[in-house]
C-alpha positions as a LaTeX table, in Angstrom:
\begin{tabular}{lrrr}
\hline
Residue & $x$ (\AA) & $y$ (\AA) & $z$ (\AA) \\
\hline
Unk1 & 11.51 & $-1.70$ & $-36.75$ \\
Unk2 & 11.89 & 1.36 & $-38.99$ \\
Unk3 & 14.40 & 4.13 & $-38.33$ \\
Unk4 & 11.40 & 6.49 & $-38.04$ \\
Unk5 & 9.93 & 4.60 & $-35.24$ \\
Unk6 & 12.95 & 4.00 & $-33.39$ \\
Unk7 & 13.58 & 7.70 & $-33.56$ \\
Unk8 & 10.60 & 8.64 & $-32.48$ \\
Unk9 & 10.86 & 6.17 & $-29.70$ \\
Unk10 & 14.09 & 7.90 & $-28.22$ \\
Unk11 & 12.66 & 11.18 & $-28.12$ \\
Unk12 & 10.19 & 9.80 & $-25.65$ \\
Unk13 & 11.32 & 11.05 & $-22.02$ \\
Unk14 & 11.57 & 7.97 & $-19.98$ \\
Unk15 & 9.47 & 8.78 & $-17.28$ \\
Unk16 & 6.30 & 9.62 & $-19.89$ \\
Unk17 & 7.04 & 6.37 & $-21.07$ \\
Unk18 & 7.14 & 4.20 & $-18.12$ \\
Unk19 & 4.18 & 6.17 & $-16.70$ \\
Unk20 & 2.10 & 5.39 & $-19.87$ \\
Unk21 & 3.10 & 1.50 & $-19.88$ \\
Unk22 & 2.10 & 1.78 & $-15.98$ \\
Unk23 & $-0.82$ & 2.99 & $-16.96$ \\
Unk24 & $-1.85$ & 0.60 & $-19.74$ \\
Unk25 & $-0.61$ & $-1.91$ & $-17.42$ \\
Unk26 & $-3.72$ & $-1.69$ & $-15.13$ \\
Unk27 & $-6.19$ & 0.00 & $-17.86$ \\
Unk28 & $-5.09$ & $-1.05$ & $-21.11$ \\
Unk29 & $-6.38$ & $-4.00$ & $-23.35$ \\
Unk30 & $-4.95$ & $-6.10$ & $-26.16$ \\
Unk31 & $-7.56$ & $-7.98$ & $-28.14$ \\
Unk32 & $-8.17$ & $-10.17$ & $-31.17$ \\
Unk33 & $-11.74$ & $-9.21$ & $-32.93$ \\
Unk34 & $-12.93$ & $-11.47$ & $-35.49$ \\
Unk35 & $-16.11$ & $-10.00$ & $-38.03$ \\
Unk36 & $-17.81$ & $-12.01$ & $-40.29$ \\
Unk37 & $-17.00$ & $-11.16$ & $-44.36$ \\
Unk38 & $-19.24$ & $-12.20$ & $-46.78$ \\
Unk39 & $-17.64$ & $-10.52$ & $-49.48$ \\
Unk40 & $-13.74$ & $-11.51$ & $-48.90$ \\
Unk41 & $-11.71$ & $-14.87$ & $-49.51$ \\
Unk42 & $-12.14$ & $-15.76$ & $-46.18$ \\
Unk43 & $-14.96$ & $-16.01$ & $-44.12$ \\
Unk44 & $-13.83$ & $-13.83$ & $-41.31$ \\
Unk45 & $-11.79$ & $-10.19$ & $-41.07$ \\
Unk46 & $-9.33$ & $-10.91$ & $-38.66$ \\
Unk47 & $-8.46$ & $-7.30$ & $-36.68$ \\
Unk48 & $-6.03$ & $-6.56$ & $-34.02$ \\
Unk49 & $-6.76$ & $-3.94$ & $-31.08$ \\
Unk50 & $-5.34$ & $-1.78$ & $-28.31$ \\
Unk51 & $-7.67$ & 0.77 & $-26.46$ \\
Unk52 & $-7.78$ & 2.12 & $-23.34$ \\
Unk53 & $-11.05$ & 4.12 & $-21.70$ \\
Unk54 & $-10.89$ & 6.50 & $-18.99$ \\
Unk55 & $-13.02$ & 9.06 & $-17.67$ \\
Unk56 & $-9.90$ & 11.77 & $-17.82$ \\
Unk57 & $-9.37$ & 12.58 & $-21.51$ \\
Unk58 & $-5.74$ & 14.06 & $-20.34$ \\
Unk59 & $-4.25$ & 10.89 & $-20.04$ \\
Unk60 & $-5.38$ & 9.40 & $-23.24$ \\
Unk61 & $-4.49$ & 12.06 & $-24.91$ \\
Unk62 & $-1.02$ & 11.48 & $-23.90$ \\
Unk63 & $-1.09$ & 8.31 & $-24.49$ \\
Unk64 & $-2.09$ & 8.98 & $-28.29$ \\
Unk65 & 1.07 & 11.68 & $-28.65$ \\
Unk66 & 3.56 & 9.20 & $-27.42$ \\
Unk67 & 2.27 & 6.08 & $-29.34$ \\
Unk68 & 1.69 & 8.86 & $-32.00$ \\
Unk69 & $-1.15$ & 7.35 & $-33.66$ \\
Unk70 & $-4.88$ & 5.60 & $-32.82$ \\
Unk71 & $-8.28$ & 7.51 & $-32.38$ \\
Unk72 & $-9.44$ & 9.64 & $-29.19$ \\
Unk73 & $-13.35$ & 9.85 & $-28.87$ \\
Unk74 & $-15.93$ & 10.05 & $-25.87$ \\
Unk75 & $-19.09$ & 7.77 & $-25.69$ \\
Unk76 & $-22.58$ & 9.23 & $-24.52$ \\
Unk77 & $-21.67$ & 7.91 & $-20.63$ \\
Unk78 & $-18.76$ & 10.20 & $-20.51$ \\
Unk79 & $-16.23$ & 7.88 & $-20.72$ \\
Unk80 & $-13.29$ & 8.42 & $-23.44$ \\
Unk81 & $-11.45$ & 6.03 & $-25.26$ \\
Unk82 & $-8.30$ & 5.66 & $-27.34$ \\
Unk83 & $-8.02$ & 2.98 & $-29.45$ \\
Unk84 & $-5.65$ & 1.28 & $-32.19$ \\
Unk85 & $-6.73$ & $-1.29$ & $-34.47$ \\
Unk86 & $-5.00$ & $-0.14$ & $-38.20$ \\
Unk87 & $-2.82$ & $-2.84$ & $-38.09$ \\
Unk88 & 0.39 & $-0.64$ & $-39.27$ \\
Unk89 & $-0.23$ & 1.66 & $-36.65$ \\
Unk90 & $-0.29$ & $-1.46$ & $-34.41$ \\
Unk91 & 3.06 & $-3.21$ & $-36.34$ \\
Unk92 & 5.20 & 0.18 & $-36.45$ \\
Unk93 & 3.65 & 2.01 & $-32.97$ \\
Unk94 & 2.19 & 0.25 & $-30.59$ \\
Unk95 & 4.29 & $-2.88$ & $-30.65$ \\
Unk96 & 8.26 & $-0.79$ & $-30.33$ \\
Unk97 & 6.91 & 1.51 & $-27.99$ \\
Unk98 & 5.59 & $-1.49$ & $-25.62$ \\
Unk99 & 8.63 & $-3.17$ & $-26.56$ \\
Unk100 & 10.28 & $-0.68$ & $-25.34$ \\
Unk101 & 8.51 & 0.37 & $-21.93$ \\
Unk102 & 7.61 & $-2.82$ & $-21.07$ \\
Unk103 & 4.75 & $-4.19$ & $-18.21$ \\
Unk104 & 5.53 & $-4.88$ & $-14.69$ \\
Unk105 & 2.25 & $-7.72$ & $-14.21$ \\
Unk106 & 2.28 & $-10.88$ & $-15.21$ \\
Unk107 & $-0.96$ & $-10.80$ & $-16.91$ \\
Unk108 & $-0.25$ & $-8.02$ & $-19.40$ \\
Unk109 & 3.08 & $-9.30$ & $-20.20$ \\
Unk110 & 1.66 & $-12.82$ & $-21.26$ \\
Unk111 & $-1.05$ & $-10.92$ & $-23.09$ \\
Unk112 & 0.82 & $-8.09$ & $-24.64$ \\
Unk113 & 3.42 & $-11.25$ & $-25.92$ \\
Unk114 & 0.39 & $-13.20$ & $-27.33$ \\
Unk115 & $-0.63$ & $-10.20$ & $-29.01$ \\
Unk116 & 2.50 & $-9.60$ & $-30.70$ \\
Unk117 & 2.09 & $-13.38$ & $-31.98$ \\
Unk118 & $-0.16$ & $-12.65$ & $-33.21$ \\
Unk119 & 0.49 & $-9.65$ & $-35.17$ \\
Unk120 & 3.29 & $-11.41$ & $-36.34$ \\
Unk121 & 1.09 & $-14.15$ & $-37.92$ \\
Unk122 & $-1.22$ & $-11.50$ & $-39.89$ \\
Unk123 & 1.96 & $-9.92$ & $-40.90$ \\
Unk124 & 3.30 & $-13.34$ & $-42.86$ \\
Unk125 & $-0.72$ & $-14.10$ & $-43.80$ \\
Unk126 & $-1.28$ & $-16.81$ & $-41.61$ \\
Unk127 & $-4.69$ & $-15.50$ & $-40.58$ \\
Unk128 & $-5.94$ & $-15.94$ & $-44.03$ \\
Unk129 & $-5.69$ & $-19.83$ & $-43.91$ \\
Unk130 & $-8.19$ & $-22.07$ & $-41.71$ \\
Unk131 & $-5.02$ & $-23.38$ & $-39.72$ \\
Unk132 & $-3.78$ & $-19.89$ & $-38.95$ \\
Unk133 & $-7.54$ & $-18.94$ & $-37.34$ \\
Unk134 & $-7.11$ & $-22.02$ & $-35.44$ \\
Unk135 & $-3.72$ & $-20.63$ & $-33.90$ \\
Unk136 & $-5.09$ & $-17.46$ & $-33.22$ \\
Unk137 & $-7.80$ & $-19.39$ & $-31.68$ \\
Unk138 & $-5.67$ & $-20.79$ & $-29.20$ \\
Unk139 & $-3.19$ & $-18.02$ & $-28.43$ \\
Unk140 & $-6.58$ & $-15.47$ & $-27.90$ \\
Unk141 & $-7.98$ & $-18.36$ & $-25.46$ \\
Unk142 & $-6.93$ & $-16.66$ & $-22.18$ \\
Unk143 & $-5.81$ & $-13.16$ & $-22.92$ \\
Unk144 & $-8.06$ & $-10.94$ & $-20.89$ \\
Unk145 & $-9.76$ & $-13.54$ & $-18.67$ \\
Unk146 & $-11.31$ & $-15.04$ & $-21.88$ \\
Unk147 & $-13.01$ & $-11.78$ & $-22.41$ \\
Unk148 & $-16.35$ & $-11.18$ & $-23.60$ \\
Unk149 & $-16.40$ & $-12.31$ & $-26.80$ \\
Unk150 & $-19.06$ & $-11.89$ & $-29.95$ \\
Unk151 & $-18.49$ & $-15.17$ & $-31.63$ \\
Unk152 & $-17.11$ & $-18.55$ & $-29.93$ \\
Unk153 & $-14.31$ & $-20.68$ & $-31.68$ \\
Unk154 & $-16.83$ & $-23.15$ & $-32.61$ \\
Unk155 & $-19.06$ & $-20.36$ & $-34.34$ \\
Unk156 & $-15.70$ & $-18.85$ & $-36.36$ \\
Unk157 & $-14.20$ & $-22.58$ & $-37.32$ \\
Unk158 & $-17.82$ & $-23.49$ & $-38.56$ \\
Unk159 & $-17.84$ & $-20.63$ & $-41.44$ \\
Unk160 & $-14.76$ & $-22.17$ & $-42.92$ \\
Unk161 & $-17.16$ & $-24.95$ & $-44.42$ \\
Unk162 & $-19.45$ & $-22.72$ & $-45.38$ \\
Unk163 & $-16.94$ & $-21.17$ & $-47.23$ \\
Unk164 & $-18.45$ & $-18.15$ & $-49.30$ \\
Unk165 & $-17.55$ & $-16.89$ & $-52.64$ \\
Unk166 & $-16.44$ & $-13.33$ & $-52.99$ \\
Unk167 & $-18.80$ & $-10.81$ & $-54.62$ \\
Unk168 & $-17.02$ & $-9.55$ & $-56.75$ \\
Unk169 & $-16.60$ & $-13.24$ & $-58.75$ \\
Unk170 & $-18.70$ & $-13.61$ & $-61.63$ \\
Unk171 & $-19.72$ & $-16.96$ & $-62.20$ \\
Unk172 & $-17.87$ & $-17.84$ & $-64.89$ \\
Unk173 & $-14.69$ & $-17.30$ & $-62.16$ \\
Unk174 & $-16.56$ & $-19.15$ & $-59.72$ \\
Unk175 & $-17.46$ & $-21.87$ & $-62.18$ \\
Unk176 & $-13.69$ & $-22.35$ & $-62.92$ \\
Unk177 & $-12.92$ & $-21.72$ & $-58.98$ \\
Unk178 & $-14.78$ & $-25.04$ & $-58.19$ \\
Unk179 & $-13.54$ & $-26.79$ & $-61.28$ \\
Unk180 & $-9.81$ & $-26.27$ & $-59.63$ \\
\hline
\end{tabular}
């Protein structure tokens, strides 16, 4: 963790941050999010996410001070929501400060830990490889319930043989890609 961070971290009075991991505790959600890429390496864009949506904008506000980073916007029902999903605001905020005020439940420990796994994985590039997707895959499995998700394991693993050439390849590249 970088110096900045840790500073940062300290200057946080104790009781903002163990009322903010309360918080997140009960409203908070750590996901995995993967979007299909026709024009990249791999076949999918592998994203990390925190967010939180409340009705009080006061609260998520605070939240974004503290963390010190993410985006605050309202949808058309009213509802407001915070969210973090640049992955260095993820590796360098999110992560200490959770680190440091940590959960109380069960459920968001084991998901907050998975998450980190998984952050760690993207971090050494693991995600890029068909085996690493496969991981995440299993780790993602049962954080939040199973969630709702867009695309099913079976649907993500199946666009590795379909594997698509980048666009920006010309076809002599290509040519000598499938040569290799």
């Amino acid at each position: 963790m970088d110096e900045a961070i840790a500073h940062n971290l300290s200057d946080v009075p104790s009781r903002i941050g163990w009322y903010i991991a309360g918080f997140v505790d009960g409203e908070g959600s750590f996901n995995v999010s993967f979007r299909p890429r026709n024009d990249y390496r791999n076949p999918w864009k592998v994203s990390l996410c925190f967010n939180v949506s409340q009705k009080d904008k006061v609260i998520l506000a605070l939240l974004k001070r503290y963390i010190g980073c993410g985006t605050l916007r309202s949808r058309p029902d009213g509802v407001w929501y915070y969210e973090v999903n640049n992955f260095n605001a993820i590796w360098s905020n999110v992560i200490p400060f959770f680190m440091r005020f940590d959960f109380l439940s069960a459920k968001k420990k084991r998901d907050f830990a998975k998450f980190v796994l998984m952050a760690k994985m993207i971090k050494e590039n693991e995600h890029l490889t068909q085996d690493g997707i496969k991981k995440i895959l299993l780790i993602r499995a049962d954080m939040n319930d199973g969630g709702k998700r867009r695309y099913q394991d079976k649907e993500i693993l199946s666009r590795f043989s379909q594997q698509l050439i980048p666009r920006d390849y010309t076809s002599e590249i290509a040519d000598e890609a499938i040569k290799i």
